[in-house]
Amino acid sequence: LEKRLKEIEYRVPKKYPEVKFLTYKDRKRILITGGAGFVGSHLVDRLMMEGQEVIVVDNFFTGRKRNVEHWIGHENFELIHHDIVNPLYIEVDQIYHLASPASPPHYMYNPVKTIKTNTVGTINMLGLAKRVGARVLIASTSEVYGDPEVHPQTENYWGHVNPIGPRACYDEAKRVSETLAYSYEKQEKIEVRVARIFNTYGPRMHMNDGRVVSNFILQALTGQDITVYGHGQQTRSFQYVSDLVDGLIKLQSSNYSQPVNLGNPDEHTIEEFATIIHKMVGGKSKIIHKDAVEDDPQRRKPDITRANHILGWQPVRRNGVRDPVTSHPGSFHFTVPWGGSPA
Ligand code: NAD
Ligand code: UDP
Ligand code: UDP
């Protein structure tokens, strides 16, 4: 019966979520590089729902078609299989440049490629922005602060990055990406926005992403040991993806061109975090300690004063607690006729 139902489902004409209607004049053509990835696909959803024209460019290194499959065929949506290390000639009004592996095991898998994507790839997007007069937002990272000596991290802090360590291919390439943005701004008068994104979690994170949130939840669900790397006293601050998307759109629409931290200032040790997940999921897992990873940043917490003042942004709070799923008017879950929710 299940098989038969699946066959029938495939024949159901595709239904799209109801998008706002914008006239041709009001609609922007927005390019999202890395739009089939975790963060990118949520940004696609929000912009599509606003009625914008969205063009996703992705090479599917870590992204998946199923993250955006609910839009394929919609007249405002286009998906281009392309590696941004190669030039790209299209006409757009705005660019969100998110293409880059983000999880440590992914960006360390092919360090040279990570550097190319964030340097040559960024040059191509800035070259495109220059040619068509588009504004470009660069997805930078809290990793530009490295293993920080300043806590919490403000945008004025220059960072503490080991230039030859295992994380350098990502950290240094993102730092160059920022430098490129400001060099193009100065030299070519391009409008740039730089978001320094802190640890983010939410639906569509890859199961085998390798980052701490998906690792711990998966381990707890499958009854495997929960693996804390090192002593577990290192800290991180996690924001929910819809908060981030909100911040990215606000930043892109603002007239502020300096870097802006986007993250949740609630700081937890990794040990604490393992305990929370262990308790919530239950099951037979034990929390175990593995070797520390090299150059692991020991403390991380964003100072979001700037985002708050300039964009009026902060992670959403509800009843004193940040409630990720229900408190965003723009957050929603799709059910698609050919098989469940992409989340
Ligand atoms: P992700 O791995 O889910 O998404 C990255 C996307 O970029 C994928 O779809 C991948 O296929 C695509 N991509 C990679 N290399 C490409 C190339 N050369 N050409 C075209 N596409 C390419 O990661 P994410 O968590 O969604 O991160 C998105 C962006 O946000 C990244 O730039 C990342 O550095 C930044 N960021 C994310 C976090 C986080 O916690 N998620 C934190 C800081 C910064
Ligand atoms: N580029 C691109 N798409 C465009 C315009 C440029 O991919 O629409 C690439 C181009 O291949 C070049 C890079 O962006 O390598 C930088 O462009 P820029 O104009 O700054 O440099 P130039 O072409 O003068 O070297
Ligand atoms: N971490 C861990 N166990 C895991 C995965 C990660 O203890 O299975 C730790 C990791 O050493 C780091 C923190 O969790 O201190 C966050 O790691 P993640 O890879 O999620 O992101 P990043 O280091 O880039 O912030």
XYZ file of C-alpha atoms and ligand atoms in Angstrom:
437
model
C 0.000 0.000 0.000
C 2.825 2.354 0.909
C 4.390 1.847 -2.507
C 1.102 2.474 -4.252
C 0.527 5.647 -2.211
C 3.986 6.878 -3.219
C 3.143 6.312 -6.908
C -0.065 8.258 -6.526
C 1.705 11.027 -4.665
C 4.108 11.511 -7.535
C 1.201 12.242 -9.861
C -0.286 14.936 -7.639
C 0.307 18.273 -9.333
C 2.930 20.252 -7.514
C 1.637 22.752 -4.975
C 3.805 25.621 -3.877
C 3.532 27.431 -0.582
C 1.609 30.648 -1.065
C 4.071 33.391 -1.922
C 3.422 37.103 -1.732
C 2.871 38.700 -5.114
C 5.306 41.429 -6.135
C 5.057 43.265 -9.430
C 7.984 43.017 -11.816
C 9.055 46.508 -10.727
C 9.129 45.676 -7.008
C 10.656 42.235 -7.384
C 14.414 41.827 -7.000
C 16.525 39.200 -8.736
C 18.504 37.717 -5.873
C 21.438 35.351 -6.300
C 22.209 33.020 -3.395
C 25.462 31.114 -3.740
C 25.386 27.973 -1.596
C 21.581 28.228 -1.600
C 21.118 24.450 -1.488
C 22.959 24.267 1.844
C 21.661 24.510 5.381
C 21.540 28.294 5.891
C 21.118 29.124 2.205
C 17.973 27.029 1.777
C 16.240 28.781 4.687
C 17.166 32.121 3.140
C 15.693 30.880 -0.156
C 12.422 30.060 1.611
C 12.159 33.479 3.218
C 12.953 35.419 0.034
C 10.674 33.253 -2.115
C 7.816 33.774 0.344
C 8.439 37.530 0.050
C 7.816 37.191 -3.677
C 11.385 37.821 -4.840
C 13.051 36.109 -7.795
C 15.654 33.729 -6.403
C 18.554 32.173 -8.268
C 20.510 29.495 -6.422
C 24.002 28.623 -7.542
C 25.471 25.526 -5.908
C 27.936 22.763 -6.719
C 26.250 20.376 -4.224
C 29.468 19.672 -2.332
C 27.625 19.763 0.991
C 24.264 21.099 -0.196
C 21.369 18.970 -1.401
C 18.698 19.438 -4.041
C 16.072 18.244 -1.609
C 16.679 21.346 0.533
C 15.116 23.463 -2.214
C 13.105 20.857 -4.117
C 9.818 22.413 -3.003
C 10.598 25.437 -5.207
C 11.789 23.653 -8.329
C 9.441 24.565 -11.160
C 8.182 27.752 -9.520
C 8.386 30.673 -11.940
C 10.342 32.840 -9.459
C 12.940 30.162 -8.755
C 16.013 28.931 -10.594
C 18.597 26.360 -9.548
C 21.972 26.425 -11.300
C 24.544 23.662 -10.832
C 27.775 25.627 -10.919
C 31.056 25.873 -9.042
C 31.693 29.519 -8.142
C 35.433 29.062 -8.503
C 34.566 29.440 -12.186
C 33.251 32.777 -13.494
C 29.505 33.239 -13.683
C 27.751 35.683 -15.975
C 24.145 36.393 -15.021
C 22.060 39.496 -14.332
C 21.003 40.081 -10.731
C 20.182 42.935 -8.326
C 21.508 41.441 -5.093
C 23.895 38.698 -4.063
C 24.089 36.639 -0.875
C 27.433 34.879 -1.088
C 27.147 31.809 1.152
C 28.942 29.141 -0.874
C 31.598 27.469 1.265
C 31.750 24.339 3.350
C 31.173 25.381 6.964
C 31.682 22.320 9.139
C 35.294 21.599 10.210
C 35.402 18.043 8.729
C 33.953 19.384 5.462
C 36.273 22.354 5.079
C 39.309 20.258 6.118
C 38.415 17.528 3.585
C 39.917 19.544 0.731
C 41.618 22.573 2.256
C 42.872 23.949 -1.049
C 39.367 23.858 -2.504
C 38.036 25.626 0.611
C 40.554 28.408 0.043
C 39.709 28.654 -3.673
C 35.975 28.837 -2.972
C 36.409 31.661 -0.463
C 39.010 33.616 -2.431
C 38.651 32.984 -6.186
C 34.928 32.327 -5.692
C 34.538 35.592 -3.797
C 36.478 37.492 -6.474
C 34.062 36.110 -9.067
C 31.035 37.226 -7.048
C 32.574 40.671 -6.516
C 33.410 40.849 -10.220
C 29.810 39.948 -11.013
C 28.550 42.551 -8.520
C 30.790 45.150 -10.133
C 29.575 44.356 -13.656
C 25.865 44.437 -12.848
C 25.901 46.985 -9.998
C 24.539 44.522 -7.424
C 24.982 44.754 -3.669
C 26.764 41.725 -2.223
C 26.557 40.252 1.257
C 29.489 38.048 2.276
C 28.801 35.228 4.745
C 31.816 35.550 6.997
C 32.262 33.762 10.288
C 33.156 34.046 13.966
C 36.200 31.986 12.944
C 37.854 35.218 11.763
C 38.394 35.809 15.529
C 40.232 32.453 15.771
C 40.902 31.318 19.356
C 39.939 34.717 20.764
C 41.785 36.626 23.491
C 38.907 39.108 23.703
C 35.619 37.968 25.192
C 32.882 38.421 24.108
C 33.998 39.145 20.564
C 33.294 42.621 19.192
C 33.637 43.494 15.523
C 36.645 45.694 16.335
C 38.697 42.708 17.513
C 41.250 41.651 14.877
C 41.372 38.021 15.896
C 43.897 35.354 16.826
C 44.206 32.824 14.021
C 46.959 30.267 13.531
C 47.758 30.831 9.826
C 49.173 27.341 9.289
C 46.927 25.201 11.509
C 44.226 22.770 10.350
C 41.481 25.432 10.552
C 43.479 28.020 8.625
C 42.116 27.036 5.199
C 38.709 28.246 6.376
C 39.604 31.017 8.834
C 42.206 32.718 6.675
C 40.186 32.301 3.462
C 37.188 33.968 5.154
C 39.473 36.751 6.344
C 40.700 37.252 2.760
C 37.078 37.156 1.605
C 36.364 40.128 3.911
C 39.512 41.914 2.725
C 38.442 41.405 -0.887
C 34.996 42.816 -0.153
C 36.429 46.003 1.329
C 39.056 46.320 -1.403
C 36.332 46.098 -4.073
C 34.260 48.586 -2.105
C 37.131 51.049 -1.990
C 38.466 50.543 -5.493
C 35.348 49.712 -7.499
C 32.679 51.410 -5.348
C 30.753 48.179 -4.887
C 28.181 48.019 -2.099
C 29.217 45.290 0.333
C 27.752 43.851 3.525
C 29.689 41.496 5.804
C 27.920 39.178 8.262
C 30.133 37.457 10.849
C 27.990 34.421 11.561
C 28.314 32.527 14.855
C 27.366 28.846 15.378
C 23.930 28.174 13.925
C 21.640 25.136 14.112
C 18.261 24.060 12.832
C 16.388 21.796 10.418
C 18.237 20.600 7.285
C 21.626 20.425 8.985
C 23.234 17.426 7.383
C 23.079 14.311 9.612
C 26.765 13.719 8.958
C 27.630 17.373 9.088
C 30.156 16.680 11.840
C 29.349 19.767 13.876
C 28.502 19.447 17.498
C 24.708 19.922 17.370
C 24.007 17.232 14.791
C 26.690 14.915 16.232
C 25.305 14.984 19.783
C 21.659 14.651 18.753
C 22.386 11.814 16.352
C 24.550 10.021 18.910
C 21.864 10.380 21.594
C 19.102 9.179 19.261
C 21.034 6.122 18.136
C 22.299 5.198 21.603
C 25.951 5.799 20.710
C 28.404 7.512 23.053
C 28.198 11.295 23.031
C 31.680 12.432 22.064
C 32.988 15.528 23.825
C 36.302 16.605 22.302
C 38.861 17.495 24.983
C 37.861 18.639 28.473
C 34.508 20.012 27.308
C 35.028 23.356 29.064
C 35.340 25.172 25.716
C 32.259 27.297 25.042
C 29.983 28.080 22.099
C 26.818 30.134 21.651
C 24.167 28.716 19.321
C 21.589 30.621 17.331
C 18.588 29.222 15.543
C 18.645 29.462 11.768
C 15.511 31.617 11.395
C 17.102 34.279 13.603
C 20.155 34.250 11.374
C 18.075 34.548 8.188
C 16.286 37.505 9.723
C 19.624 39.173 10.475
C 21.029 38.487 7.001
C 18.028 40.082 5.298
C 18.104 43.076 7.659
C 21.810 43.564 7.057
C 21.451 43.303 3.264
C 18.683 45.931 3.374
C 20.590 48.281 5.699
C 22.924 51.070 4.695
C 25.702 49.800 6.953
C 28.788 48.348 5.288
C 31.082 47.404 8.190
C 31.096 43.808 9.548
C 28.217 42.817 11.821
C 28.184 39.869 14.257
C 25.075 37.691 13.978
C 24.795 35.181 16.803
C 23.164 34.315 20.068
C 25.058 35.571 23.136
C 23.848 32.672 25.346
C 27.102 30.867 26.067
C 27.401 27.224 27.157
C 30.263 24.818 27.683
C 30.253 21.822 25.356
C 30.059 19.521 28.407
C 26.885 21.341 29.537
C 25.507 21.048 26.065
C 26.154 17.292 25.959
C 24.332 16.946 29.280
C 21.311 18.921 28.039
C 20.965 16.779 24.913
C 21.542 13.577 26.864
C 18.767 14.527 29.283
C 16.323 15.647 26.597
C 16.748 12.661 24.319
C 17.140 10.068 27.051
C 18.366 6.631 26.009
C 21.446 4.612 26.769
C 24.189 6.929 25.524
C 27.124 7.772 27.766
C 29.008 11.054 27.600
C 32.639 10.247 26.816
C 35.708 12.391 26.210
C 37.852 12.097 23.118
C 41.150 13.795 22.245
C 40.960 17.556 21.939
C 41.033 18.876 18.364
C 43.923 21.094 17.319
C 43.451 24.869 17.640
C 39.890 24.472 18.956
C 38.711 27.977 19.950
C 38.253 27.889 23.726
C 35.614 30.567 24.167
C 33.128 32.018 21.766
C 30.313 34.470 22.337
C 29.217 37.326 20.105
C 28.865 40.899 21.266
C 25.740 41.846 19.304
C 25.532 45.502 20.341
C 26.184 46.579 16.761
C 23.499 44.354 15.211
C 21.100 45.546 17.858
C 21.791 49.266 17.309
C 22.114 49.269 13.559
C 19.628 46.601 12.501
C 17.386 46.428 15.564
C 18.245 42.724 15.518
C 18.643 40.138 18.257
C 17.683 36.487 18.528
C 13.968 36.223 19.221
C 12.848 35.850 22.837
C 9.554 34.439 23.989
C 8.542 34.290 27.653
C 12.106 35.124 28.498
C 13.278 32.120 26.503
C 14.323 32.220 22.913
C 11.763 30.191 21.053
C 13.101 29.318 17.683
C 10.292 27.609 15.870
C 7.071 29.351 16.722
C 8.021 32.952 17.295
C 9.007 33.922 13.760
C 6.187 34.934 11.490
C 8.379 33.872 8.578
C 9.187 30.410 9.893
C 7.107 27.565 8.554
C 7.328 23.969 7.572
C 6.447 22.688 4.165
C 4.622 19.545 3.432
C 5.195 18.575 -0.127
C 2.906 16.114 -1.863
C 5.719 13.816 -2.949
C 7.095 12.973 0.458
C 7.063 14.814 3.739
C 8.794 17.910 4.885
C 12.218 18.791 3.522
C 13.200 19.660 7.077
P 26.509 24.178 4.134
O 27.700 23.323 3.952
O 25.224 23.530 4.521
O 26.232 25.063 2.843
C 27.228 25.529 1.995
C 26.726 25.431 0.566
O 27.735 25.933 -0.341
C 26.435 23.995 0.146
O 25.176 23.942 -0.493
C 27.588 23.661 -0.808
O 27.244 22.675 -1.741
C 27.861 25.017 -1.435
N 29.219 25.166 -1.992
C 30.398 24.866 -1.393
N 31.417 25.125 -2.228
C 30.878 25.618 -3.378
C 31.418 26.048 -4.623
N 32.728 26.050 -4.839
N 30.561 26.470 -5.592
C 29.221 26.462 -5.377
N 28.660 26.061 -4.223
C 29.482 25.633 -3.237
O 26.929 25.281 5.222
P 26.034 26.377 5.967
O 26.081 26.054 7.409
O 24.753 26.549 5.290
O 26.935 27.687 5.742
C 26.609 28.661 4.777
C 27.588 29.832 4.885
O 27.518 30.418 6.185
C 29.036 29.433 4.664
O 29.688 30.438 3.913
C 29.606 29.381 6.054
O 30.979 29.637 6.056
C 28.809 30.452 6.764
N 28.734 30.191 8.217
C 27.918 29.221 8.704
C 27.887 28.978 10.078
C 26.997 27.916 10.679
O 27.053 27.694 11.894
N 26.158 27.254 9.915
C 28.695 29.731 10.945
C 29.523 30.700 10.388
C 29.526 30.934 9.024
N 33.365 37.769 -13.231
C 32.292 36.893 -13.206
N 31.084 37.346 -13.620
C 30.872 38.614 -14.054
C 31.974 39.498 -14.065
C 33.203 39.027 -13.653
O 32.410 35.744 -12.817
O 29.741 38.934 -14.417
C 34.665 37.286 -12.781
C 35.734 37.469 -13.831
O 35.960 36.229 -14.461
C 36.949 37.906 -13.055
C 36.450 38.211 -11.649
O 35.049 38.078 -11.686
O 37.873 36.857 -12.950
C 36.795 39.586 -11.183
O 36.228 40.523 -12.047
P 36.888 41.961 -12.212
O 36.075 42.715 -13.194
O 37.067 42.581 -10.892
O 38.336 41.616 -12.714
P 38.979 41.507 -14.132
O 37.980 40.819 -15.038
O 39.235 42.921 -14.512
O 40.181 40.699 -13.882
N 32.690 19.087 19.478
C 32.603 18.010 20.342
N 32.119 16.833 19.871
C 31.697 16.669 18.582
C 31.780 17.769 17.686
C 32.289 18.964 18.182
O 32.961 18.115 21.528
O 31.245 15.555 18.236
C 33.193 20.369 20.000
C 34.329 20.992 19.211
O 35.571 20.513 19.657
C 34.134 22.478 19.511
C 32.618 22.617 19.650
O 32.128 21.308 19.917
O 34.746 22.837 20.705
C 31.930 23.168 18.411
O 32.369 22.422 17.304
P 31.716 22.536 15.855
O 32.487 21.645 14.959
O 30.266 22.358 15.960
O 31.913 24.069 15.423
P 33.102 25.131 15.537
O 34.283 24.512 16.232
O 33.391 25.515 14.141
O 32.517 26.209 16.357
